[in-house]
Coordinates of C-alpha atoms in Angstrom, one line a residue:
Chain V
M1 CA -66.1 -29.8 -88.5
E2 CA -65.0 -26.9 -86.4
Q3 CA -67.7 -24.4 -85.3
K4 CA -66.1 -21.7 -87.3
S5 CA -66.0 -23.7 -90.6
I6 CA -69.7 -24.7 -90.0
F7 CA -70.6 -21.0 -90.0
E8 CA -68.5 -20.2 -93.0
A9 CA -69.9 -23.2 -95.0
L10 CA -73.5 -22.1 -94.1
Q11 CA -72.9 -18.5 -94.9
S12 CA -71.6 -19.4 -98.4
K13 CA -74.8 -21.2 -99.2
T14 CA -77.5 -18.7 -98.2
Q15 CA -78.4 -15.1 -98.4
L16 CA -80.4 -15.1 -95.2
P17 CA -79.0 -12.9 -92.4
L18 CA -77.0 -15.0 -89.9
E19 CA -75.3 -13.8 -86.8
W20 CA -72.5 -15.5 -84.9
V21 CA -72.9 -14.9 -81.2
E22 CA -70.0 -15.7 -78.9
D23 CA -70.5 -16.3 -75.2
A24 CA -68.3 -17.8 -72.5
Y25 CA -69.1 -21.3 -73.8
G26 CA -68.5 -21.0 -77.5
P27 CA -70.2 -19.6 -80.5
K28 CA -73.9 -20.0 -81.3
L29 CA -75.9 -19.2 -84.5
K30 CA -78.5 -16.5 -84.2
I31 CA -81.2 -16.3 -86.9
A32 CA -84.4 -14.4 -87.4
P33 CA -87.5 -16.5 -86.3
Q34 CA -89.0 -16.3 -89.8
D35 CA -85.9 -17.9 -91.3
L36 CA -85.9 -20.8 -88.9
V37 CA -87.3 -23.6 -91.1
A38 CA -85.2 -22.4 -94.1
V39 CA -81.9 -22.4 -92.2
L40 CA -82.6 -25.8 -90.4
T41 CA -83.6 -27.3 -93.8
L42 CA -80.3 -26.2 -95.2
L43 CA -78.4 -27.5 -92.2
K44 CA -80.1 -30.8 -92.5
N45 CA -79.9 -31.4 -96.2
D46 CA -76.4 -30.1 -97.0
S47 CA -74.1 -33.1 -97.2
A48 CA -71.1 -31.3 -95.8
L49 CA -73.1 -30.0 -92.8
G50 CA -75.4 -33.0 -92.4
F51 CA -77.2 -32.1 -89.2
D52 CA -79.6 -35.1 -89.2
C53 CA -80.8 -34.9 -85.6
L54 CA -82.5 -32.2 -83.5
T55 CA -81.1 -33.4 -80.2
N56 CA -82.6 -30.7 -77.9
Q57 CA -85.0 -27.9 -78.2
T58 CA -86.2 -25.5 -75.5
G59 CA -86.8 -21.9 -74.7
S60 CA -85.9 -19.3 -72.1
H61 CA -87.9 -16.4 -71.0
M62 CA -85.7 -13.3 -71.2
D63 CA -88.0 -10.3 -71.0
P64 CA -89.1 -8.9 -73.5
V65 CA -88.3 -11.9 -75.7
I66 CA -88.4 -15.7 -75.5
R67 CA -85.2 -17.2 -76.8
L68 CA -85.7 -20.5 -78.5
Y69 CA -82.8 -22.9 -78.6
Y70 CA -82.4 -25.6 -81.2
V71 CA -79.4 -28.0 -80.6
L72 CA -78.5 -29.9 -83.8
Y73 CA -76.3 -32.9 -84.0
S74 CA -74.8 -34.7 -86.9
Y75 CA -74.4 -38.5 -86.5
L76 CA -72.6 -38.4 -89.8
H77 CA -69.8 -35.9 -89.0
H78 CA -70.1 -35.9 -85.2
H79 CA -70.5 -32.2 -84.7
E80 CA -73.0 -30.1 -82.8
L81 CA -74.5 -26.6 -83.4
V82 CA -76.6 -24.5 -81.2
V83 CA -79.1 -22.3 -83.2
F84 CA -81.3 -19.8 -81.5
C85 CA -83.9 -17.2 -82.4
E86 CA -85.9 -14.7 -80.4
V87 CA -89.6 -14.2 -80.5
P88 CA -91.5 -11.4 -78.5
V89 CA -93.2 -12.5 -75.3
G90 CA -96.4 -10.7 -76.5
A91 CA -96.7 -12.8 -79.7
P92 CA -94.6 -15.9 -79.3
V93 CA -95.2 -17.6 -82.6
V94 CA -92.7 -19.5 -84.7
N95 CA -92.9 -22.2 -87.4
S96 CA -92.8 -25.8 -86.3
V97 CA -89.9 -28.0 -87.5
V98 CA -91.7 -31.3 -87.0
G99 CA -91.6 -31.8 -90.8
L100 CA -87.8 -31.8 -90.7
F101 CA -87.2 -33.7 -87.4
G102 CA -89.7 -36.2 -86.0
G103 CA -88.3 -35.8 -82.6
A104 CA -89.3 -32.1 -82.5
N105 CA -92.9 -33.1 -82.0
W106 CA -92.7 -33.7 -78.3
L107 CA -89.9 -31.2 -77.7
E108 CA -92.1 -28.4 -79.2
R109 CA -95.1 -29.6 -77.2
E110 CA -93.1 -29.3 -74.0
T111 CA -91.9 -25.8 -74.9
F112 CA -95.5 -24.9 -75.7
D113 CA -96.7 -26.3 -72.4
L114 CA -94.1 -24.7 -70.1
L115 CA -93.3 -21.5 -72.0
G116 CA -96.3 -20.8 -74.1
V117 CA -94.6 -20.6 -77.5
K118 CA -97.0 -21.4 -80.3
F119 CA -95.6 -23.5 -83.1
T120 CA -97.5 -23.0 -86.3
G121 CA -97.9 -26.2 -88.4
H122 CA -97.5 -28.5 -85.4
P123 CA -99.8 -31.5 -85.8
D124 CA -100.9 -31.8 -82.2
L125 CA -99.9 -28.7 -80.1
T126 CA -101.4 -29.7 -76.7
R127 CA -100.1 -29.6 -73.2
I128 CA -97.8 -32.6 -72.5
M129 CA -96.6 -32.3 -68.9
L130 CA -99.4 -30.3 -67.3
P131 CA -103.2 -31.0 -67.3
E132 CA -105.3 -29.6 -70.2
D133 CA -107.1 -27.1 -67.9
W134 CA -103.9 -25.6 -66.4
V135 CA -103.6 -21.9 -66.5
G136 CA -100.3 -20.2 -67.4
H137 CA -96.9 -21.4 -68.4
P138 CA -94.7 -22.1 -65.4
L139 CA -91.3 -21.7 -66.8
R140 CA -91.9 -18.0 -67.6
K141 CA -90.2 -15.7 -65.1
D142 CA -93.4 -13.8 -64.3
Y143 CA -95.4 -17.0 -63.6
V144 CA -97.7 -16.6 -60.6
Y145 CA -98.1 -19.9 -58.6
V146 CA -101.7 -21.1 -58.5
Q147 CA -103.3 -21.0 -55.1
E148 CA -105.9 -23.6 -55.9
Y149 CA -106.4 -26.2 -58.5
N150 CA -109.7 -28.2 -58.8
G151 CA -110.2 -28.0 -55.1
I152 CA -106.6 -28.8 -54.1
D153 CA -105.2 -26.1 -51.8
N154 CA -101.8 -25.1 -53.1
R155 CA -101.0 -22.3 -50.7
P156 CA -97.6 -22.6 -49.0
S157 CA -97.7 -23.6 -45.4
E158 CA -95.9 -21.7 -42.6
I159 CA -93.1 -24.3 -42.6
T160 CA -92.7 -24.1 -46.4
K161 CA -92.5 -20.3 -46.2
S162 CA -89.7 -20.5 -43.7
F163 CA -87.6 -22.4 -46.3
Q164 CA -88.4 -20.1 -49.2
P165 CA -85.1 -19.2 -50.8
S166 CA -84.4 -15.4 -50.8
Chain F
M1 CA -128.0 -62.9 -96.9
G2 CA -126.6 -62.6 -93.4
K3 CA -126.7 -59.4 -91.5
Q4 CA -123.7 -57.1 -92.0
L5 CA -121.6 -57.0 -88.8
R6 CA -121.0 -53.5 -87.6
T7 CA -117.3 -53.0 -86.8
E8 CA -115.6 -50.0 -85.4
L9 CA -112.4 -49.1 -83.7
M10 CA -112.4 -49.4 -79.9
T11 CA -110.6 -47.0 -77.7
I12 CA -109.1 -48.4 -74.6
N13 CA -106.9 -47.0 -71.9
M14 CA -103.7 -48.7 -70.8
G15 CA -102.6 -47.1 -67.5
P16 CA -102.0 -44.8 -65.7
Q17 CA -101.9 -47.6 -63.1
H18 CA -100.8 -50.6 -65.1
P19 CA -98.2 -53.0 -63.9
S20 CA -96.4 -53.2 -67.3
T21 CA -96.1 -49.6 -68.2
H22 CA -93.1 -49.0 -66.0
G23 CA -94.5 -46.3 -63.9
V24 CA -97.4 -43.9 -64.2
I25 CA -97.9 -43.6 -67.9
R26 CA -101.1 -43.8 -69.8
F27 CA -101.6 -45.0 -73.3
I28 CA -104.8 -44.2 -75.3
I29 CA -105.1 -47.0 -77.8
K30 CA -107.5 -47.3 -80.7
T31 CA -107.7 -51.0 -81.5
D32 CA -109.3 -53.2 -84.1
G33 CA -109.6 -56.4 -82.1
E34 CA -106.1 -57.1 -80.9
V35 CA -104.3 -54.9 -83.4
I36 CA -103.3 -51.3 -82.6
H37 CA -104.4 -48.6 -85.0
E38 CA -103.3 -45.7 -83.1
C39 CA -101.4 -45.3 -79.8
Q40 CA -101.1 -42.0 -78.0
P41 CA -99.0 -41.9 -74.9
D42 CA -100.3 -39.5 -72.2
V43 CA -97.4 -38.5 -70.0
G44 CA -96.8 -35.9 -67.2
Y45 CA -98.2 -37.8 -64.2
L46 CA -94.9 -37.6 -62.5
H47 CA -94.0 -34.0 -63.5
R48 CA -92.3 -32.5 -60.5
S49 CA -91.1 -29.2 -62.1
I50 CA -87.5 -30.1 -61.5
E51 CA -86.4 -27.6 -64.2
K52 CA -88.3 -24.8 -62.3
I53 CA -86.7 -25.9 -59.0
S54 CA -83.2 -25.5 -60.6
E55 CA -84.0 -21.7 -61.0
K56 CA -84.6 -21.4 -57.3
V57 CA -81.8 -23.4 -55.6
N58 CA -78.1 -22.8 -55.9
W59 CA -75.9 -24.8 -58.2
Q60 CA -74.7 -27.3 -55.6
G61 CA -78.2 -27.5 -54.1
F62 CA -79.6 -28.9 -57.4
V63 CA -77.4 -32.1 -57.3
P64 CA -79.8 -34.0 -55.0
F65 CA -82.7 -33.2 -57.3
T66 CA -80.9 -34.8 -60.2
D67 CA -81.1 -38.1 -58.2
R68 CA -84.8 -37.9 -58.6
V69 CA -84.6 -37.3 -62.4
D70 CA -83.7 -40.9 -62.9
Y71 CA -83.9 -43.0 -59.7
L72 CA -82.6 -46.1 -61.3
A73 CA -79.3 -44.5 -62.3
S74 CA -78.8 -41.7 -59.8
M75 CA -75.1 -41.8 -60.1
N76 CA -75.1 -41.2 -63.8
A77 CA -77.8 -38.5 -63.3
N78 CA -75.6 -36.7 -60.7
W79 CA -72.6 -37.1 -63.0
A80 CA -74.4 -35.6 -66.0
Y81 CA -75.3 -32.5 -64.1
C82 CA -72.0 -32.1 -62.3
F83 CA -70.1 -32.6 -65.5
A84 CA -72.1 -29.9 -67.2
V85 CA -71.4 -27.4 -64.3
E86 CA -67.7 -28.3 -64.3
R87 CA -67.5 -27.6 -68.0
M88 CA -69.0 -24.2 -67.3
L89 CA -66.6 -23.4 -64.5
G90 CA -63.6 -25.1 -66.1
T91 CA -63.0 -27.2 -62.9
E92 CA -60.2 -29.8 -62.8
V93 CA -61.4 -33.0 -61.3
P94 CA -58.8 -35.0 -59.4
R95 CA -57.8 -38.3 -61.1
R96 CA -58.9 -40.5 -58.2
A97 CA -62.3 -38.8 -58.3
E98 CA -62.6 -39.5 -62.0
F99 CA -61.9 -43.2 -61.5
L100 CA -64.4 -43.4 -58.6
R101 CA -67.0 -41.7 -60.9
V102 CA -66.4 -44.2 -63.7
M103 CA -66.6 -47.1 -61.2
V104 CA -69.8 -46.0 -59.5
G105 CA -71.3 -44.9 -62.9
E106 CA -70.6 -48.3 -64.5
L107 CA -71.9 -50.2 -61.5
N108 CA -75.1 -48.1 -61.6
R109 CA -75.3 -48.7 -65.4
I110 CA -75.2 -52.5 -64.7
S111 CA -77.9 -52.2 -62.1
S112 CA -80.1 -50.1 -64.3
H113 CA -79.7 -52.5 -67.2
L114 CA -80.6 -55.4 -64.9
I115 CA -83.9 -53.7 -64.1
A116 CA -84.5 -53.0 -67.8
I117 CA -83.9 -56.6 -68.8
G118 CA -85.7 -58.1 -65.9
A119 CA -88.7 -55.9 -66.3
T120 CA -88.9 -56.7 -70.0
A121 CA -88.8 -60.4 -69.2
M122 CA -91.4 -60.0 -66.5
D123 CA -93.8 -58.1 -68.7
L124 CA -93.6 -60.9 -71.2
G125 CA -94.5 -63.4 -68.6
G126 CA -91.2 -64.7 -67.2
F127 CA -91.2 -63.8 -63.5
T128 CA -88.1 -65.7 -62.5
P129 CA -85.5 -63.6 -64.3
F130 CA -86.7 -60.4 -62.6
I131 CA -86.3 -61.8 -59.1
Q132 CA -82.9 -63.3 -60.0
L133 CA -81.7 -60.0 -61.5
L134 CA -83.0 -58.0 -58.6
R135 CA -81.0 -60.2 -56.3
E136 CA -77.8 -59.3 -58.3
R137 CA -78.8 -55.7 -58.1
E138 CA -78.9 -55.9 -54.3
Y139 CA -75.1 -56.7 -54.4
I140 CA -74.5 -53.6 -56.4
N141 CA -76.7 -51.6 -54.1
D142 CA -74.5 -52.9 -51.2
L143 CA -71.4 -51.7 -53.0
L144 CA -72.8 -48.3 -53.6
E145 CA -74.0 -48.1 -50.1
M146 CA -70.5 -48.7 -48.9
A147 CA -69.4 -45.8 -51.0
C148 CA -72.0 -43.2 -50.1
G149 CA -74.5 -44.6 -47.5
A150 CA -77.5 -44.6 -49.7
R151 CA -79.1 -47.3 -51.8
L152 CA -81.2 -45.5 -54.3
T153 CA -80.8 -41.7 -54.4
Y154 CA -77.0 -41.4 -53.9
N155 CA -76.1 -37.7 -54.1
Y156 CA -72.5 -39.0 -54.3
I157 CA -71.0 -37.1 -57.1
S158 CA -70.5 -33.4 -56.4
I159 CA -69.4 -30.5 -58.5
G160 CA -65.6 -30.9 -58.7
G161 CA -65.3 -34.5 -57.5
V162 CA -67.1 -37.0 -55.3
N163 CA -68.4 -36.5 -51.7
Y164 CA -66.7 -39.3 -49.9
D165 CA -63.8 -41.6 -50.5
V166 CA -64.6 -45.3 -50.7
P167 CA -63.7 -47.6 -47.7
R168 CA -60.5 -49.6 -47.8
N169 CA -60.8 -52.9 -49.8
W170 CA -63.8 -51.5 -51.7
T171 CA -62.2 -52.1 -55.1
E172 CA -61.4 -55.7 -54.0
K173 CA -65.0 -56.2 -53.1
V174 CA -66.0 -54.9 -56.5
G175 CA -63.7 -57.4 -58.0
E176 CA -65.2 -60.2 -56.0
F177 CA -68.6 -59.2 -57.0
L178 CA -67.6 -59.2 -60.7
E179 CA -66.3 -62.8 -60.4
H180 CA -69.6 -63.9 -59.1
F181 CA -71.7 -61.7 -61.4
E182 CA -70.2 -63.0 -64.6
L183 CA -71.4 -66.5 -63.7
A184 CA -74.8 -65.1 -62.8
M185 CA -74.9 -63.3 -66.2
E186 CA -74.2 -66.6 -67.9
Q187 CA -77.1 -68.1 -66.0
M188 CA -79.3 -65.2 -67.1
N189 CA -78.3 -65.7 -70.7
R190 CA -79.4 -69.3 -70.5
L191 CA -82.6 -68.3 -68.8
I192 CA -83.7 -65.5 -71.2
S193 CA -81.2 -64.6 -74.0
Y194 CA -81.2 -68.0 -75.6
N195 CA -84.8 -68.8 -74.7
R196 CA -86.7 -69.6 -77.8
I197 CA -90.0 -68.3 -76.5
F198 CA -88.4 -65.0 -75.5
I199 CA -86.6 -64.7 -78.8
N200 CA -89.8 -65.3 -80.8
R201 CA -91.6 -62.7 -78.8
M202 CA -88.8 -60.0 -79.3
A203 CA -87.3 -60.7 -82.7
N204 CA -88.6 -58.8 -85.8
L205 CA -90.9 -56.8 -83.5
A206 CA -91.3 -53.1 -83.7
V207 CA -88.4 -52.5 -86.0
I208 CA -86.9 -49.0 -85.8
P209 CA -84.7 -48.4 -88.8
R210 CA -81.5 -46.4 -88.5
E211 CA -82.9 -43.2 -90.2
M212 CA -86.0 -43.3 -88.0
A213 CA -84.0 -43.7 -84.8
I214 CA -82.0 -40.6 -85.7
Q215 CA -85.1 -38.7 -86.9
Y216 CA -86.8 -39.3 -83.6
N217 CA -83.7 -38.5 -81.6
L218 CA -83.3 -41.9 -79.9
V219 CA -80.2 -42.1 -77.8
G220 CA -78.0 -44.6 -76.1
P221 CA -78.8 -48.3 -76.3
N222 CA -82.0 -47.6 -78.3
L223 CA -80.0 -45.8 -80.9
R224 CA -77.3 -48.4 -80.9
G225 CA -79.9 -51.1 -81.2
S226 CA -80.8 -49.6 -84.6
G227 CA -77.3 -50.0 -85.8
V228 CA -75.8 -46.5 -85.1
K229 CA -72.4 -47.0 -83.6
F230 CA -72.4 -44.0 -81.4
D231 CA -71.3 -43.7 -77.8
L232 CA -70.5 -40.4 -76.2
R233 CA -67.9 -42.2 -74.0
R234 CA -66.1 -43.0 -77.2
D235 CA -67.0 -40.3 -79.7
H236 CA -66.9 -37.3 -77.4
P237 CA -64.9 -38.8 -74.6
Y238 CA -64.9 -37.2 -71.2
S239 CA -63.5 -38.2 -67.8
V240 CA -61.0 -41.0 -68.0
Y241 CA -62.8 -43.0 -70.7
P242 CA -60.1 -42.3 -73.4
E243 CA -57.7 -44.4 -71.3
L244 CA -60.1 -47.3 -71.0
D245 CA -60.5 -50.0 -73.5
F246 CA -64.0 -51.0 -74.4
E247 CA -66.2 -51.9 -77.3
V248 CA -69.4 -50.2 -78.4
P249 CA -72.0 -52.9 -79.1
V250 CA -74.5 -52.2 -81.8
G251 CA -77.6 -54.1 -83.0
V252 CA -76.8 -56.3 -86.0
G253 CA -80.1 -58.1 -86.3
I254 CA -78.8 -61.1 -84.4
E255 CA -82.2 -62.9 -84.3
G256 CA -84.1 -60.9 -86.9
Q257 CA -83.9 -57.4 -88.4
V258 CA -81.6 -54.6 -87.3
G259 CA -83.4 -52.4 -84.8
D260 CA -86.0 -54.9 -83.5
C261 CA -86.8 -55.3 -79.9
Y262 CA -84.4 -58.2 -79.5
D263 CA -81.5 -56.0 -80.8
R264 CA -82.2 -53.4 -78.2
Y265 CA -82.4 -56.0 -75.5
H266 CA -79.2 -57.6 -76.8
V267 CA -77.3 -54.3 -76.9
R268 CA -78.1 -53.8 -73.2
M269 CA -76.8 -57.3 -72.4
M270 CA -73.6 -56.6 -74.3
E271 CA -73.2 -53.3 -72.5
I272 CA -73.3 -55.0 -69.2
R273 CA -70.3 -57.1 -70.4
E274 CA -68.4 -53.9 -71.4
S275 CA -69.1 -52.3 -68.1
I276 CA -67.6 -55.3 -66.4
N277 CA -64.6 -54.9 -68.6
I278 CA -64.3 -51.2 -67.7
L279 CA -64.7 -51.9 -64.0
R280 CA -61.9 -54.5 -64.1
Q281 CA -59.6 -52.0 -65.7
C282 CA -60.5 -49.3 -63.2
I283 CA -59.7 -51.7 -60.3
K284 CA -56.2 -52.1 -61.7
M285 CA -55.7 -48.4 -62.5
M286 CA -57.3 -46.8 -59.4
P287 CA -54.8 -44.1 -58.2
P288 CA -54.5 -42.7 -54.7
G289 CA -55.0 -39.0 -54.0
E290 CA -57.5 -36.3 -53.6
I291 CA -61.2 -36.8 -54.3
Q292 CA -62.4 -33.2 -54.5
G293 CA -61.2 -30.5 -56.8
K294 CA -61.0 -26.8 -55.9
V295 CA -64.5 -25.3 -56.1
K296 CA -65.6 -22.1 -54.4
N297 CA -68.4 -22.3 -51.9
V298 CA -70.5 -19.9 -54.0
I299 CA -70.5 -20.8 -57.6
K300 CA -71.2 -18.2 -60.3
P301 CA -70.6 -19.6 -63.8
P302 CA -70.1 -16.9 -66.4
E303 CA -73.0 -15.7 -68.5
G304 CA -73.9 -17.8 -71.5
T305 CA -75.5 -21.1 -72.6
I306 CA -73.9 -24.5 -72.8
H307 CA -75.2 -27.9 -74.0
V308 CA -73.5 -30.9 -72.6
R309 CA -74.4 -34.5 -73.3
T310 CA -73.3 -37.4 -71.0
E311 CA -73.8 -41.1 -71.6
T312 CA -76.3 -42.5 -69.0
P313 CA -77.9 -45.9 -69.0
R314 CA -81.1 -44.7 -70.7
G315 CA -79.3 -43.0 -73.5
D316 CA -77.6 -39.7 -73.1
T317 CA -78.8 -36.9 -70.9
G318 CA -78.5 -33.5 -72.6
Y319 CA -78.2 -30.6 -70.2
L320 CA -78.9 -27.2 -71.8
I321 CA -77.9 -24.7 -69.1
Q322 CA -78.2 -21.0 -69.4
S323 CA -76.4 -19.0 -66.7
D324 CA -76.8 -15.3 -66.0
G325 CA -73.8 -15.2 -63.7
K326 CA -75.8 -15.6 -60.6
T327 CA -75.9 -18.3 -57.9
S328 CA -78.6 -20.4 -59.6
A329 CA -79.3 -21.4 -63.2
Y330 CA -81.3 -19.0 -65.3
R331 CA -82.8 -21.8 -67.3
L332 CA -81.9 -25.5 -67.2
K333 CA -83.4 -28.0 -69.5
I334 CA -82.9 -31.8 -69.2
R335 CA -83.4 -33.8 -72.3
T336 CA -83.6 -37.4 -71.2
G337 CA -83.4 -40.7 -73.1
S338 CA -86.9 -41.8 -71.9
F339 CA -88.5 -38.7 -73.3
T340 CA -87.3 -39.2 -76.8
A341 CA -87.9 -43.0 -76.6
M342 CA -91.5 -42.4 -75.6
S343 CA -92.1 -40.0 -78.5
V344 CA -91.2 -42.7 -81.0
I345 CA -94.0 -45.0 -79.8
P346 CA -96.9 -43.3 -81.7
A347 CA -94.9 -43.9 -84.9
V348 CA -93.9 -47.5 -84.3
A349 CA -97.0 -48.9 -82.5
P350 CA -99.6 -49.0 -85.3
G351 CA -99.9 -52.6 -86.5
L352 CA -98.6 -54.2 -83.4
F353 CA -100.7 -56.4 -81.1
I354 CA -101.5 -55.0 -77.7
A355 CA -99.3 -57.6 -76.0
D356 CA -96.4 -56.6 -78.3
L357 CA -96.7 -53.0 -77.2
I358 CA -95.7 -54.2 -73.8
A359 CA -92.5 -55.7 -75.3
L360 CA -91.9 -52.5 -77.1
I361 CA -92.1 -50.3 -74.0
G362 CA -89.9 -52.8 -72.2
S363 CA -87.3 -52.8 -74.9
L364 CA -87.2 -49.0 -75.0
D365 CA -86.5 -49.0 -71.3
V366 CA -88.8 -46.0 -70.4
V367 CA -88.8 -44.8 -66.8
A368 CA -91.6 -42.5 -65.9
P369 CA -89.8 -40.0 -63.6
E370 CA -87.1 -39.5 -66.1
L371 CA -89.7 -38.9 -68.8
D372 CA -91.7 -36.3 -66.9
R373 CA -89.0 -34.8 -64.7

């Protein structure tokens, strides 16, 4: 299905506010964070849309919000849709979609680990890439590099400094 | 009246340094005797913050880092990233470069599958196939070394084309290798594929049904092993794949149920055959000409977000790239096949024997650096 007709089909089935955002690489669906589960449920269960797979999920820190991307794919109809919502950096909380897509479990854990977004209803929201006692979320733009971790000196050497990109 | 035996679950660690976990991965397993009750993979030992690095280096400068995402299939990893950036820029890639990409990509796919198959066999106790397959892989490494000078991390494919043209007679050398390799594959089939012990270990083991495979976002050979006929090279074709004639092998339950370990193994074996087919066609069709398209020295893709999937040996690699119109990515996320394959293990492992978990990991073809990035 074409991107445009996906949007129209979705709009005819729900009263929730949907926004169609166009950028240089095609349209994306913007929704409010509280509608996330409702919209994704609709996208998954509707037979004409049939988005049965959450193929990618991540976030991006764009002060003052964190934008969360959900890339859905339909193995039935072979079409893709990028859905995103924005949560404030101060209180980055959104509902988990693990109940809908099993693959979301680890993807959300990674987003939690690296960007500090809390997914309510997630069965095991723990750090996945970094150690449990790590402080901070490295993929945030204001992340300060740790100077020392459990006795390991992490300060950049003089040689490293000379290669720092401007 | 005898005394009541006290029984309880035992928690054991498999890894992080374990020869059969394919890299530095740790499994926390709760077992009742030999039977797994719960299996929790603990990953992240090889996390090198490649995604953060992408925000610091410029667009071309990130290509060598993609080598390190998946060191067993660097060509395909390069290609996945370069293809995504080319989509952002709208770059035309010359026809010869596309054919070279397909050739090195398919050669690398073969060598990656050889490791997957050999390592599976080795983990199950057959050491000979691994050594034999590694010998075949050396020939492929020689061919790729002729093309780019490196044997593991190639940095061959660049944004807009490929870095170097291949030497004269390279395509003939590939042809010679394929002649020899087909015989070697036949030998390999006799050694493992039709081996009753191997089949009995792999068939009907850790069945992942079609719905579960899609639910857990399995990709590539693991998805096809569960009977989903989906290949990005065919369903969302890119490069010159539309001109090439090849089959998409799927798991049909050849020795047991659809989606068991043997099916995943078998799909890889069939894919090697298809790659040989593709390579033969490329040798015939290889055109002369340019190898590098027109790309500016300083790349600044327009603002926006793109999601591009490319078929790589360990399933497809999904690049979600957000650009803010500057000289490096604003946010770049790599969703790899190993990551999703690993996340299915807690759901499939309960009820298996510990020894069968090894077969499951082997059949999913998990590679730790690609998993952790």
